[in-house]
CSV table of C-alpha atoms in Angstrom, one decimal:
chain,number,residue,atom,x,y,z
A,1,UNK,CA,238.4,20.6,-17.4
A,2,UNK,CA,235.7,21.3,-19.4
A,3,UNK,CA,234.0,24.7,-20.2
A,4,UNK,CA,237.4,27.0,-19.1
A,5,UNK,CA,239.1,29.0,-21.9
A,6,UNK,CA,241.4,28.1,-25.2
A,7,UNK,CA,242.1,29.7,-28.6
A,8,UNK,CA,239.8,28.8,-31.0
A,9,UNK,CA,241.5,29.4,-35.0
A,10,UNK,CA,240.2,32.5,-36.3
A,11,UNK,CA,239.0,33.9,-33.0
A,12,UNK,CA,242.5,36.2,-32.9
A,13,UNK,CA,243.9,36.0,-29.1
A,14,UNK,CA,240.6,36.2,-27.7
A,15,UNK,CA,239.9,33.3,-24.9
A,16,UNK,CA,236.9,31.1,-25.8
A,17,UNK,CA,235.1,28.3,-23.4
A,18,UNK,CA,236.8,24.9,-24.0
A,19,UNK,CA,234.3,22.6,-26.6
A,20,UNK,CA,232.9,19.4,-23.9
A,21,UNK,CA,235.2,16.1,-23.8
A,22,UNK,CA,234.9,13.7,-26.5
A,23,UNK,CA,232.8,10.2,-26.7
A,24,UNK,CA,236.7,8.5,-25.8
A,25,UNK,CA,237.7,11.4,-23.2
A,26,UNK,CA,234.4,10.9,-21.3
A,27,UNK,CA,234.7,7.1,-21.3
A,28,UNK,CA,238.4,7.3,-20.0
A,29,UNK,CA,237.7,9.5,-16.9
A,30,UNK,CA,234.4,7.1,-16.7
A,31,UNK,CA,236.9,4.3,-16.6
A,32,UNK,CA,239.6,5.9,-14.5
A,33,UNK,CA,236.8,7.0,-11.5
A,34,UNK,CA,234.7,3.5,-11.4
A,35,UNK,CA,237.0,1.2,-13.5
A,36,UNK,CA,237.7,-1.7,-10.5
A,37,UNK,CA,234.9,-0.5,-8.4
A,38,UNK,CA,232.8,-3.8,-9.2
A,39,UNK,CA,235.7,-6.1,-8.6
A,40,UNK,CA,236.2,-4.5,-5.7
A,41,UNK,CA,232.6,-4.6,-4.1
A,42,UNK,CA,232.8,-8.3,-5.3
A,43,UNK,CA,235.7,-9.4,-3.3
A,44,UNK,CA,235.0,-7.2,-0.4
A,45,UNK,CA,231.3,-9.0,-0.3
A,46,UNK,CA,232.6,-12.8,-0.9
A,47,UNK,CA,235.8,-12.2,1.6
A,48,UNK,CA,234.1,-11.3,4.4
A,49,UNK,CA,231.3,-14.1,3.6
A,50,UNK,CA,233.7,-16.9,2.3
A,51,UNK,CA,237.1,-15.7,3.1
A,52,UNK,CA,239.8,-14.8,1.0
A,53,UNK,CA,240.2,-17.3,-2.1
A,54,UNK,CA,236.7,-16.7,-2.7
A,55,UNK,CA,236.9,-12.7,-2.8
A,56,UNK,CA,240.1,-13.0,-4.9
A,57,UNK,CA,238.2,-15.6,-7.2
A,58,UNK,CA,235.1,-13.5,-7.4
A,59,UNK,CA,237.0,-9.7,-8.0
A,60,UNK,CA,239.2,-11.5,-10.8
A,61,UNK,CA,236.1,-12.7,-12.5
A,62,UNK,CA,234.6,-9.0,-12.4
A,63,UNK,CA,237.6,-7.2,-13.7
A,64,UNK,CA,237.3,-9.8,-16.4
A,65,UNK,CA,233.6,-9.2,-17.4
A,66,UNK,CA,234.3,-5.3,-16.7
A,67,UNK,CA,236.7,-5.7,-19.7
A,68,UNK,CA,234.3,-7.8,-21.9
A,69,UNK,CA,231.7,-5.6,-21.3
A,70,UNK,CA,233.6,-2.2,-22.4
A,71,UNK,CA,234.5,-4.4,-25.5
A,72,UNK,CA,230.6,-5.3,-26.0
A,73,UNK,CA,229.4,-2.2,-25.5
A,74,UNK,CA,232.1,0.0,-26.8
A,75,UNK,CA,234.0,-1.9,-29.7
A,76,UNK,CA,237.3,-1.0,-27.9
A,77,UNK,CA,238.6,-1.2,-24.0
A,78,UNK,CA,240.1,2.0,-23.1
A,79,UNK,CA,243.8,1.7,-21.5
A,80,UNK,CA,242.8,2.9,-18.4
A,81,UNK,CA,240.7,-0.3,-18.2
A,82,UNK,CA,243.2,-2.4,-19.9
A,83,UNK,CA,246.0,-0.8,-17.3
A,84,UNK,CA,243.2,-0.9,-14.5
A,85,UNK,CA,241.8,-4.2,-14.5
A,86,UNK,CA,245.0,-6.2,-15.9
A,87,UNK,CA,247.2,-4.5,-12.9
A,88,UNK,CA,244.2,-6.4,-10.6
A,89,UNK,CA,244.5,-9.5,-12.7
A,90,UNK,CA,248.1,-9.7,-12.0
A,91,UNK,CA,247.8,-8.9,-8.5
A,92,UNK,CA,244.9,-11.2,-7.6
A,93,UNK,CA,246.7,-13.7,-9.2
A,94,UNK,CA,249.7,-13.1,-6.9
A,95,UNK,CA,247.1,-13.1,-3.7
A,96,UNK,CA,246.2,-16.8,-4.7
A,97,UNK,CA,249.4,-18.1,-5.0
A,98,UNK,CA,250.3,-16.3,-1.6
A,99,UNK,CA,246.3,-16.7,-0.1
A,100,UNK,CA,246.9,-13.4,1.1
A,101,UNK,CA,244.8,-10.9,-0.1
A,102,UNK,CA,246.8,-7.6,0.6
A,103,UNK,CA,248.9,-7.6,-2.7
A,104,UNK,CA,245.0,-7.2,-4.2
A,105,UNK,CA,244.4,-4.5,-2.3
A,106,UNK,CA,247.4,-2.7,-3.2
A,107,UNK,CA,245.6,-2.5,-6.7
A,108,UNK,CA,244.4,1.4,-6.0
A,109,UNK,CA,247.3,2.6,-3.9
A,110,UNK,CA,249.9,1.2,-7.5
A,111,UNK,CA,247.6,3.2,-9.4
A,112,UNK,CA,247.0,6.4,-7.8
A,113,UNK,CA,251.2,6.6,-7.5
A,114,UNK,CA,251.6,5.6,-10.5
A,115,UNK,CA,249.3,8.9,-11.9
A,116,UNK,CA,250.9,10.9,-9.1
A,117,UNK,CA,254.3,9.9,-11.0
A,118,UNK,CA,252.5,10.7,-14.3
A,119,UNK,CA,251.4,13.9,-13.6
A,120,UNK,CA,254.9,15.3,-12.3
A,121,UNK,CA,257.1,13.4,-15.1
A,122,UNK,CA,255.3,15.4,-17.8
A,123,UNK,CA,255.8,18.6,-16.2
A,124,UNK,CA,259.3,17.8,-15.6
A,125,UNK,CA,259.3,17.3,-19.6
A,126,UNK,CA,257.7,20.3,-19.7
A,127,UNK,CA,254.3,18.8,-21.6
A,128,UNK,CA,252.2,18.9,-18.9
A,129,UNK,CA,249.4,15.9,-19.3
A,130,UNK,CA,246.3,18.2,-18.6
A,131,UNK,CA,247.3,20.1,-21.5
A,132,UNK,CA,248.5,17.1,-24.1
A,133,UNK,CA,245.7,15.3,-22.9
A,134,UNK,CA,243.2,18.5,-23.9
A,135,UNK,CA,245.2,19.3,-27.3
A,136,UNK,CA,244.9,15.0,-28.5
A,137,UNK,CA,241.0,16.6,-28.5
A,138,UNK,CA,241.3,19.1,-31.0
A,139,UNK,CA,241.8,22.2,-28.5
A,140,UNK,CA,244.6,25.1,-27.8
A,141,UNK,CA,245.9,27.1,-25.6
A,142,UNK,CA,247.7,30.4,-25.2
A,143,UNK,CA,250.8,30.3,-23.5
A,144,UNK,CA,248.8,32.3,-20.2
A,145,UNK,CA,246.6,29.2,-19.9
A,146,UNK,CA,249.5,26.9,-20.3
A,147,UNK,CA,251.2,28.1,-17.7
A,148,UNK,CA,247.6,27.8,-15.4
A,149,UNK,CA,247.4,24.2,-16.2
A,150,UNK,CA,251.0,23.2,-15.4
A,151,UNK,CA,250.1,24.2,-11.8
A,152,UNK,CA,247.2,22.2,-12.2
A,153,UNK,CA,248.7,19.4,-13.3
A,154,UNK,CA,251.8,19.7,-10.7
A,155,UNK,CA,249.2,20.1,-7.8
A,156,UNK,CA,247.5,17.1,-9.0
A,157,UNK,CA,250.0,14.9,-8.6
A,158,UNK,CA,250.1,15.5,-5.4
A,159,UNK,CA,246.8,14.8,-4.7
A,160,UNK,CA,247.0,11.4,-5.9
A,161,UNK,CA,250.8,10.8,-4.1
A,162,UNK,CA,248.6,11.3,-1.1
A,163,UNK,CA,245.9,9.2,-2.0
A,164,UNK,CA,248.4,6.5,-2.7
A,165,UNK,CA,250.0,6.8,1.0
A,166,UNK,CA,245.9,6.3,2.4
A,167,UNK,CA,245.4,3.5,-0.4
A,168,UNK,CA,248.6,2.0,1.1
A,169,UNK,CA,247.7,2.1,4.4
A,170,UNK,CA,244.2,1.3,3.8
A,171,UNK,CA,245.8,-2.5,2.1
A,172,UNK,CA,248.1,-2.7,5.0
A,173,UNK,CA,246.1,-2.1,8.0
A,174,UNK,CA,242.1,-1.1,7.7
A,175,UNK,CA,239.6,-3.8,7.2
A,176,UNK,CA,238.3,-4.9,4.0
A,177,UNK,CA,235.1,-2.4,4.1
A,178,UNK,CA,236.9,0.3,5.7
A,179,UNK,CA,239.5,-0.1,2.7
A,180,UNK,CA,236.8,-0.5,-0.3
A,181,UNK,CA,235.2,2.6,1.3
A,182,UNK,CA,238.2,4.5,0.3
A,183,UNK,CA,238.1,3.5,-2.9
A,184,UNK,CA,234.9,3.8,-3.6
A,185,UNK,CA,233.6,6.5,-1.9
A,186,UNK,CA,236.6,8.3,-0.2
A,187,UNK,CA,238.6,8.7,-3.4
A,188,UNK,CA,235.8,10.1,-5.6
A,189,UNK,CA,234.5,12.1,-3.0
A,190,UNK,CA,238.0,13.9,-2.4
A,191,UNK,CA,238.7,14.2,-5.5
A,192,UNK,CA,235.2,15.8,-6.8
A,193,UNK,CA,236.0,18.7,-4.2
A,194,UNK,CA,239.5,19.2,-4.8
A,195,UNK,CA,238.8,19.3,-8.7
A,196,UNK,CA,236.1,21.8,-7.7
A,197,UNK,CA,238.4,24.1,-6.1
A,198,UNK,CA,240.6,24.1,-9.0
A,199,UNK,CA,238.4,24.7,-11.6
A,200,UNK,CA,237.2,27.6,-9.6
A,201,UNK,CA,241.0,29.0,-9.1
A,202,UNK,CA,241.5,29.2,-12.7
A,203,UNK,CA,238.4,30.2,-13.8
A,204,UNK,CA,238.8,33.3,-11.5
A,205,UNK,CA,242.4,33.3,-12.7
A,206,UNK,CA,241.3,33.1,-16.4
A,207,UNK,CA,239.1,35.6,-16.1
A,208,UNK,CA,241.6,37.8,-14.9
A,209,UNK,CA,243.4,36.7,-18.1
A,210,UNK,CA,240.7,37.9,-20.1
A,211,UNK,CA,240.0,41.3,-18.7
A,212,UNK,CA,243.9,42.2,-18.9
């Protein structure tokens, strides 16, 4: 949520625009949006070409060079990668011992619940993630904003609890394209509008903020 309002020191209780993401906050959400993807158009090209062992075979081998190539490139794998890419790991590696290719595809659907579980446990705790997540980068917030992203993060979890009933039934019961579509295109897509809408909801409501 970059570009909304927090409390800069020395600006007094005045609302300033947020400072842009960091270098690591940039490559997280880059990991969190297309970490997988290439595993995923992997096995979904090789299983419908050479079945299922060989989709399984080729997707592990892609999460394992997505991993090596965040370490080349970056000096360091970011967790959501780690978290991503080992969570397919595990599972492909449960789909060859089975040759069944579903507990593979339930890769997105554990993820996306298990952020939807995220999201709602730190509000429970009161520490809502948007805002921890924000203040690990330096910033602050007044206790009006607080309150903002705390809806925010409580309406994002259910976003992604939704997301993770479609991911489900996508593994269960769509094809293999059909299912990587979701992923790929459906989940971004969806997610790019409803982010949209919210940023524009609390700019307007910030603003309010502001003018009070």
């Amino acid at each position: 949520m970059t570009n909304l309002f927090c409390r800069r020191p020395g600006s007094g209780s005045t609302l300033q625009p947020l400072p842009p993401t960091n270098s690591k906050g940039k490559q997280a959400a880059l990991s969190f949006f297309f970490g997988g993807l290439l595993p995923l158009i992997a096995f979904t090209v090789i299983e419908e070409n050479y079945g299922v062992i060989a989709g399984l075979i080729a997707g592990m081998i892609f999460g394992v060079g997505e991993i090596v190539f965040e370490l080349v490139k970056h000096r360091r794998v970011s967790t959501m990668t780690w978290i991503g890419n080992g969570l397919l790991l595990i599972l492909g590696g449960v789909s060859l011992i089975s040759s069944e290719g579903i507990w593979f595809k339930l890769q997105p659907a554990l993820m996306e619940g298990a952020f939807a579980l995220a999201l709602w446990g730190s509000c429970v705790m009161r520490k809502p993630l948007l805002v921890v997540m924000a203040e690990k980068q330096g910033q602050t917030f007044p206790d009006a904003v607080k309150s903002k992203l705390f809806g925010v993060t409580w309406r994002t979890g259910f976003f992604f609890a939704i997301h993770t009933g479609l991911a489900t039934w996508a593994a269960i019961d769509w094809s293999t394209t059909n299912w990587a579509l979701l992923k790929g295109v459906g989940f971004t897509v969806s997610f790019v509008v409803y982010l949209g809408l919210e940023v524009f909801y609390l700019r307007h409501s910030l603003a309010n903020i502001r003018n009070e």
